[in-house]
Amino acid sequence: MDFASLAAQLNTEVILPELIVTATLLLVVVGDLIVGRAASSKWTPYVSIAGLLAAVGSLYFLWDKPNPISFLGSFNGDNLSIVFRGIIALSAAVTILMSIRYVEQSATSLAEYLTILLTATLGGMFLSGADELVMIFVSLETLSISSYLLTGYTKRDPRSNEAALKYLLIGASSSAIFLYGLSLLYGLSGGQTNLNDIASSITTAGLGQSIAVVIALVFAIAGIAFKIAAVPFHQWTPDVYEGSPTPVVAFLSVGSKAAGFALATRLLVTAFPYLTEQWHFVLTALAILSMILGNVVALAQTSMKRLLAYSSIGQAGFVMIGLVIGTDAGYSSMIFYLLVYLFMNLGAFTGVILFSLRTGTDQISEYSGLYQKDPLLTLGLSICLLSLGGIPPLAGFFGKLYLFWAGWQAGAYGLVLLGLITSVISIYYYIRVVKMMVVKEPQEMSDAVLNYPEIRWNLPGMRPLQVGLILSLIATSIAGILSNPLFTLSNESVTKTPMLQATVKPEKPVAVMKKSNESAQVSMKF
Amino acid sequence: MLSALIVIPLLGAILIGLLPRVSSSHAQTGAEVPDYSRAIALLAVTLAIFWSVLLGFKFDTSISHLQFVENMPWIDALGLTYRLGLDGLSLPLLVINALLTWFAIYSTDELLQRPRLYYMLILMLNAGVAGAFLAQDLLLFFLFYEIELIPLYLLIAIWGGAQRGYAATKFLIYTAISGVLILAAFLGLTWLSGASSFGYDPSRSQFLPLATQLILLGTLLIGFGIKIPLVPLHTWLPDAHVEASTPISVLLAGVLLKLGTYGLLRFGLGLFPEAWSVLSPWLAIWAVVSVLYGAFTAIAQSDMKKMVAYSSIAHMGYILLGAAAATPLSILGTVFQMISHGLISALLFLLVGVVHKKTGTRDINILHGLLTPERGLPIIGSLMIVGVMASAGIPGMMGFISEFIIFRGSFPVFPVQTLLCMVGTGLTAVYFLLLVNRSFFGRLPVQFSNLPPVQWSERIPGFLLATMIVFLGLQPSWLVQWTETTTTAMLISYPTIGAVGHSLTQKDKG
């Protein structure tokens, strides 16, 4: 193989964003070693954010690339992966904004934290485009192991250690199960590792409906469901979320979850085309359980972090509606929802971090009367929570509407009705927090708010938090009303991705019905 | 043109939000920072009133279809268009929305806590309601319908009475469920009829099987029935009214309940004429239940505000009766009833608010002889008697005209139900006479002999409202001319029963 054809086969430019992230990562590590911890913490976070934003920018140039396959077919940089990689990189960038002050206050090294976070981001980004079993597993583990490290990052806090250990044990066993599923696929397909080849050789071998493939499917779904925290694979979520450093939770609930959805879409759609009904069925069950359990249990929470943990389980349930219906509109509504979820959930976490930095607590009852002391935080947190609850005209409303409309079009009436009902439940617990902050009178103020420190944005690391809060506040309020670009983006990422186009259900009946209706009306007139 | 009605209050709200904050540091230094939020809110709403009256003058009463239409694609992927339009059904409601918001702001206590948030929320509420009355796209209507949720929740929860948290949450949950049902019906209708957009189109349901239509209409009826509210979906209303402050009660009864009845006419009758004609006898019975239940429960109340709240439930029942009969006359009557109920209940709530402020109680077992000149509340009492007479349907007032038109229109179709509803009108006289008799006549007890004087600013809204009620009672054609063409045209596609009623009224006229 000569060099030119090798270069063509590697097609390295497809992973340009990942290369940028890697370079940033190395710069942070080496820079930290050279200049020392105290000096490096001044510039490393901004370099990391710049690197991540540059990676997002470079994704723009890879859009609609005629030949997205790279590294001999192990990485597929199609439009779907580009959107997911963008979501993950953006979520990491916003996470860094909210981490600076938090990590410094916990008296641990910032550069190390950034290195691990960037590694996790890298894993997630590779996972979004991974088209081959080994690639999938390696990037999944890169993401997972970095996440275990991040959850235990505040090493002097016993709860953080507990969270890390729990996450590690459950995560490792779920990885093992997932890997077992992959090994079954490898064996059944006669030694193929590329997802497309696996599908074709299993079909030609006539094993499409065999019990072994079904077991492989179940194991794969178990691994994915662990990543996206779908019920009943969610048990780790509340404890890990409560114990871990809050910025890490923010990343886990957005970036890591988005990576899980990317993996689910690619693996299930490409490798299991002959079991579509079965995996739709299993994921429907998971979606139903997640929506019910996540939203109902969230009602009873007293800690803000646990509330957001359960709410994120419920939100994952909503997103899964888009995944299981298997239409163009379904996939693009899933992506649209993840895009707006990125802003609103990270905004909510920024608010929670800001509050806990200033008061040292995250009990919901301690938010009582906050508007009096900190109007900006109250506004930002309220808007983000209301958007999560789906109140118009905020971004979350349009996201949910699109999901439900897509689900309804695909005939998933039960799922949509359940989604509607559980989103009413979710409004109740989100409004509870808003009520605490906004409604309570000055005399009902909690101790934490009574002793609220003076607001000083000029402390080191506070300015990024302010920027993050205001950015997500603006994005959450505007992204709904002016959502056409986001809609176009998510639609095009689906319609221009060959993998999804090969499998989506034909949507012809709609058009036919419309036509016949129109002709009927015409004939009525004449 | 129409967007201005949404934009003006929103701009006002944003302007108030940008005002410098009256912080505690200013209070300490003693530097008085004047608060302009009330002035801005009043100005914005005054503009909105002028704008809607201007629209009323420009409105061509001879055309039945939509006027001043604005059409702008919004989100194609969802089939959502920003489409506004005005017809004879929405025009009076828009005017009354602006008008009552002005009264609500005007009658708000000037020493209110957190004025900026309060006026911002009221303006947002006003914009949301105006948008809902103007929207000619199902999703757009739903969007505006949901927008009023949070402002009203906060208005009740922050500035309400002792149990405000409970009442506000109850309101929130009921209304959220109503919204979900409405959305489900809209999604169902649009998808099943195969349309690619959510634009309002009355002919949409005609190819659907009747059973599907009935399910969709039933969902809509329950959704709007919560908002109106109809018995047994009404339990949030008395709580919300009792706990809300006076201006919010005015808005709630005068404007927000009309969202439900407007939705009933526009989306229930308008979108599902066939299913509506099948269900209409049952709807008429439902109306009777609502009217009688509301009236009897009102008799048993000792809290004035609760009494007015239950009377609202009864009066909303007439609207369902008129809508169920679906004759041109009865539909006209429902629109008239919406306006008259808006004005009358606003007047009653305002007066109850004044009584409560001066005496500290609303209990009719404690209050006596408030009509006593000099030491009592004679002018407020007289206005109260006017309001009560109007509500009970005494001729010469608006309440009489609206109830008469509804009953006249529905009697040929549903004679028994109409007669039973008339009993409800009689009961209105019973409970309001009880109210007036106990609390305004008789001797003034010693404990109330030193009531604080009533300011003219507290009387002016009452006078204005009472004048309008009497004036429109004597000159109903001023209101009718706006609406008549539209309500008649609404029934063109309405089958069988409507036709019967129509021919009957024609015959009577001849």
mmCIF file of N, CA and C in Angstrom, chain A residues 40-76:
data_model
loop_
_atom_site.group_PDB
_atom_site.id
_atom_site.type_symbol
_atom_site.label_atom_id
_atom_site.label_comp_id
_atom_site.label_asym_id
_atom_site.label_seq_id
_atom_site.Cartn_x
_atom_site.Cartn_y
_atom_site.Cartn_z
ATOM 1 N N SER A 40 -0.078 27.975 36.472
ATOM 2 C CA SER A 40 -0.809 27.407 35.328
ATOM 3 C C SER A 40 -2.319 27.590 35.471
ATOM 4 N N SER A 41 -2.795 27.642 36.725
ATOM 5 C CA SER A 41 -4.259 27.696 36.872
ATOM 6 C C SER A 41 -4.814 29.007 36.343
ATOM 7 N N LYS A 42 -3.924 29.967 36.065
ATOM 8 C CA LYS A 42 -4.411 31.236 35.533
ATOM 9 C C LYS A 42 -4.802 31.132 34.071
ATOM 10 N N TRP A 43 -4.096 30.297 33.312
ATOM 11 C CA TRP A 43 -4.391 30.284 31.878
ATOM 12 C C TRP A 43 -4.915 28.952 31.355
ATOM 13 N N THR A 44 -4.662 27.849 32.058
ATOM 14 C CA THR A 44 -5.067 26.568 31.467
ATOM 15 C C THR A 44 -6.574 26.476 31.175
ATOM 16 N N PRO A 45 -7.451 26.947 32.074
ATOM 17 C CA PRO A 45 -8.869 26.789 31.728
ATOM 18 C C PRO A 45 -9.234 27.513 30.448
ATOM 19 N N TYR A 46 -8.656 28.700 30.241
ATOM 20 C CA TYR A 46 -9.034 29.465 29.061
ATOM 21 C C TYR A 46 -8.470 28.830 27.793
ATOM 22 N N VAL A 47 -7.247 28.268 27.920
ATOM 23 C CA VAL A 47 -6.700 27.545 26.779
ATOM 24 C C VAL A 47 -7.593 26.359 26.442
ATOM 25 N N SER A 48 -8.049 25.653 27.482
ATOM 26 C CA SER A 48 -8.910 24.487 27.222
ATOM 27 C C SER A 48 -10.200 24.909 26.535
ATOM 28 N N ILE A 49 -10.799 26.008 27.032
ATOM 29 C CA ILE A 49 -12.057 26.455 26.416
ATOM 30 C C ILE A 49 -11.802 26.856 24.969
ATOM 31 N N ALA A 50 -10.690 27.585 24.762
ATOM 32 C CA ALA A 50 -10.378 27.994 23.398
ATOM 33 C C ALA A 50 -10.198 26.779 22.509
ATOM 34 N N GLY A 51 -9.500 25.764 23.033
ATOM 35 C CA GLY A 51 -9.303 24.555 22.242
ATOM 36 C C GLY A 51 -10.614 23.887 21.896
ATOM 37 N N LEU A 52 -11.501 23.795 22.887
ATOM 38 C CA LEU A 52 -12.786 23.137 22.640
ATOM 39 C C LEU A 52 -13.595 23.930 21.624
ATOM 40 N N LEU A 53 -13.581 25.247 21.761
ATOM 41 C CA LEU A 53 -14.345 26.057 20.807
ATOM 42 C C LEU A 53 -13.741 25.941 19.411
ATOM 43 N N ALA A 54 -12.400 25.876 19.348
ATOM 44 C CA ALA A 54 -11.772 25.687 18.041
ATOM 45 C C ALA A 54 -12.191 24.346 17.446
ATOM 46 N N ALA A 55 -12.313 23.342 18.313
ATOM 47 C CA ALA A 55 -12.754 22.030 17.829
ATOM 48 C C ALA A 55 -14.170 22.130 17.283
ATOM 49 N N VAL A 56 -15.037 22.852 17.988
ATOM 50 C CA VAL A 56 -16.407 23.020 17.498
ATOM 51 C C VAL A 56 -16.395 23.769 16.171
ATOM 52 N N GLY A 57 -15.527 24.806 16.103
ATOM 53 C CA GLY A 57 -15.441 25.556 14.858
ATOM 54 C C GLY A 57 -14.975 24.681 13.712
ATOM 55 N N SER A 58 -14.008 23.797 13.999
ATOM 56 C CA SER A 58 -13.497 22.965 12.903
ATOM 57 C C SER A 58 -14.537 21.956 12.453
ATOM 58 N N LEU A 59 -15.479 21.632 13.342
ATOM 59 C CA LEU A 59 -16.549 20.716 12.933
ATOM 60 C C LEU A 59 -17.355 21.318 11.788
ATOM 61 N N TYR A 60 -17.447 22.659 11.814
ATOM 62 C CA TYR A 60 -18.223 23.344 10.788
ATOM 63 C C TYR A 60 -17.685 23.025 9.394
ATOM 64 N N PHE A 61 -16.349 22.932 9.288
ATOM 65 C CA PHE A 61 -15.760 22.689 7.962
ATOM 66 C C PHE A 61 -15.884 21.236 7.536
ATOM 67 N N LEU A 62 -16.232 20.373 8.464
ATOM 68 C CA LEU A 62 -16.363 18.949 8.116
ATOM 69 C C LEU A 62 -17.789 18.596 7.755
ATOM 70 N N TRP A 63 -18.683 19.585 7.883
ATOM 71 C CA TRP A 63 -20.108 19.356 7.605
ATOM 72 C C TRP A 63 -20.269 18.964 6.142
ATOM 73 N N ASP A 64 -21.111 17.980 5.887
ATOM 74 C CA ASP A 64 -21.397 17.540 4.514
ATOM 75 C C ASP A 64 -20.158 17.071 3.771
ATOM 76 N N LYS A 65 -19.241 16.462 4.487
ATOM 77 C CA LYS A 65 -18.038 15.998 3.820
ATOM 78 C C LYS A 65 -18.388 14.807 2.933
ATOM 79 N N PRO A 66 -17.924 14.826 1.670
ATOM 80 C CA PRO A 66 -18.329 13.733 0.778
ATOM 81 C C PRO A 66 -17.831 12.367 1.241
ATOM 82 N N ASN A 67 -16.625 12.320 1.841
ATOM 83 C CA ASN A 67 -16.113 11.018 2.274
ATOM 84 C C ASN A 67 -15.786 11.059 3.751
ATOM 85 N N PRO A 68 -16.739 10.764 4.593
ATOM 86 C CA PRO A 68 -16.511 10.910 6.033
ATOM 87 C C PRO A 68 -15.845 9.712 6.693
ATOM 88 N N ILE A 69 -15.645 8.622 5.958
ATOM 89 C CA ILE A 69 -15.089 7.420 6.595
ATOM 90 C C ILE A 69 -13.589 7.584 6.764
ATOM 91 N N SER A 70 -13.073 7.321 7.959
ATOM 92 C CA SER A 70 -11.636 7.464 8.132
ATOM 93 C C SER A 70 -11.097 6.310 8.946
ATOM 94 N N PHE A 71 -9.789 6.229 8.944
ATOM 95 C CA PHE A 71 -9.079 5.175 9.676
ATOM 96 C C PHE A 71 -9.609 3.788 9.328
ATOM 97 N N LEU A 72 -9.614 3.546 8.034
ATOM 98 C CA LEU A 72 -9.978 2.222 7.509
ATOM 99 C C LEU A 72 -11.359 1.790 7.994
ATOM 100 N N GLY A 73 -12.225 2.760 8.088
ATOM 101 C CA GLY A 73 -13.611 2.406 8.414
ATOM 102 C C GLY A 73 -13.917 2.353 9.883
ATOM 103 N N SER A 74 -12.943 2.690 10.738
ATOM 104 C CA SER A 74 -13.291 2.587 12.158
ATOM 105 C C SER A 74 -13.929 3.865 12.685
ATOM 106 N N PHE A 75 -13.803 4.943 11.958
ATOM 107 C CA PHE A 75 -14.421 6.179 12.431
ATOM 108 C C PHE A 75 -15.242 6.782 11.307
ATOM 109 N N ASN A 76 -16.464 7.142 11.618
ATOM 110 C CA ASN A 76 -17.359 7.685 10.605
ATOM 111 C C ASN A 76 -17.752 9.104 11.009
#
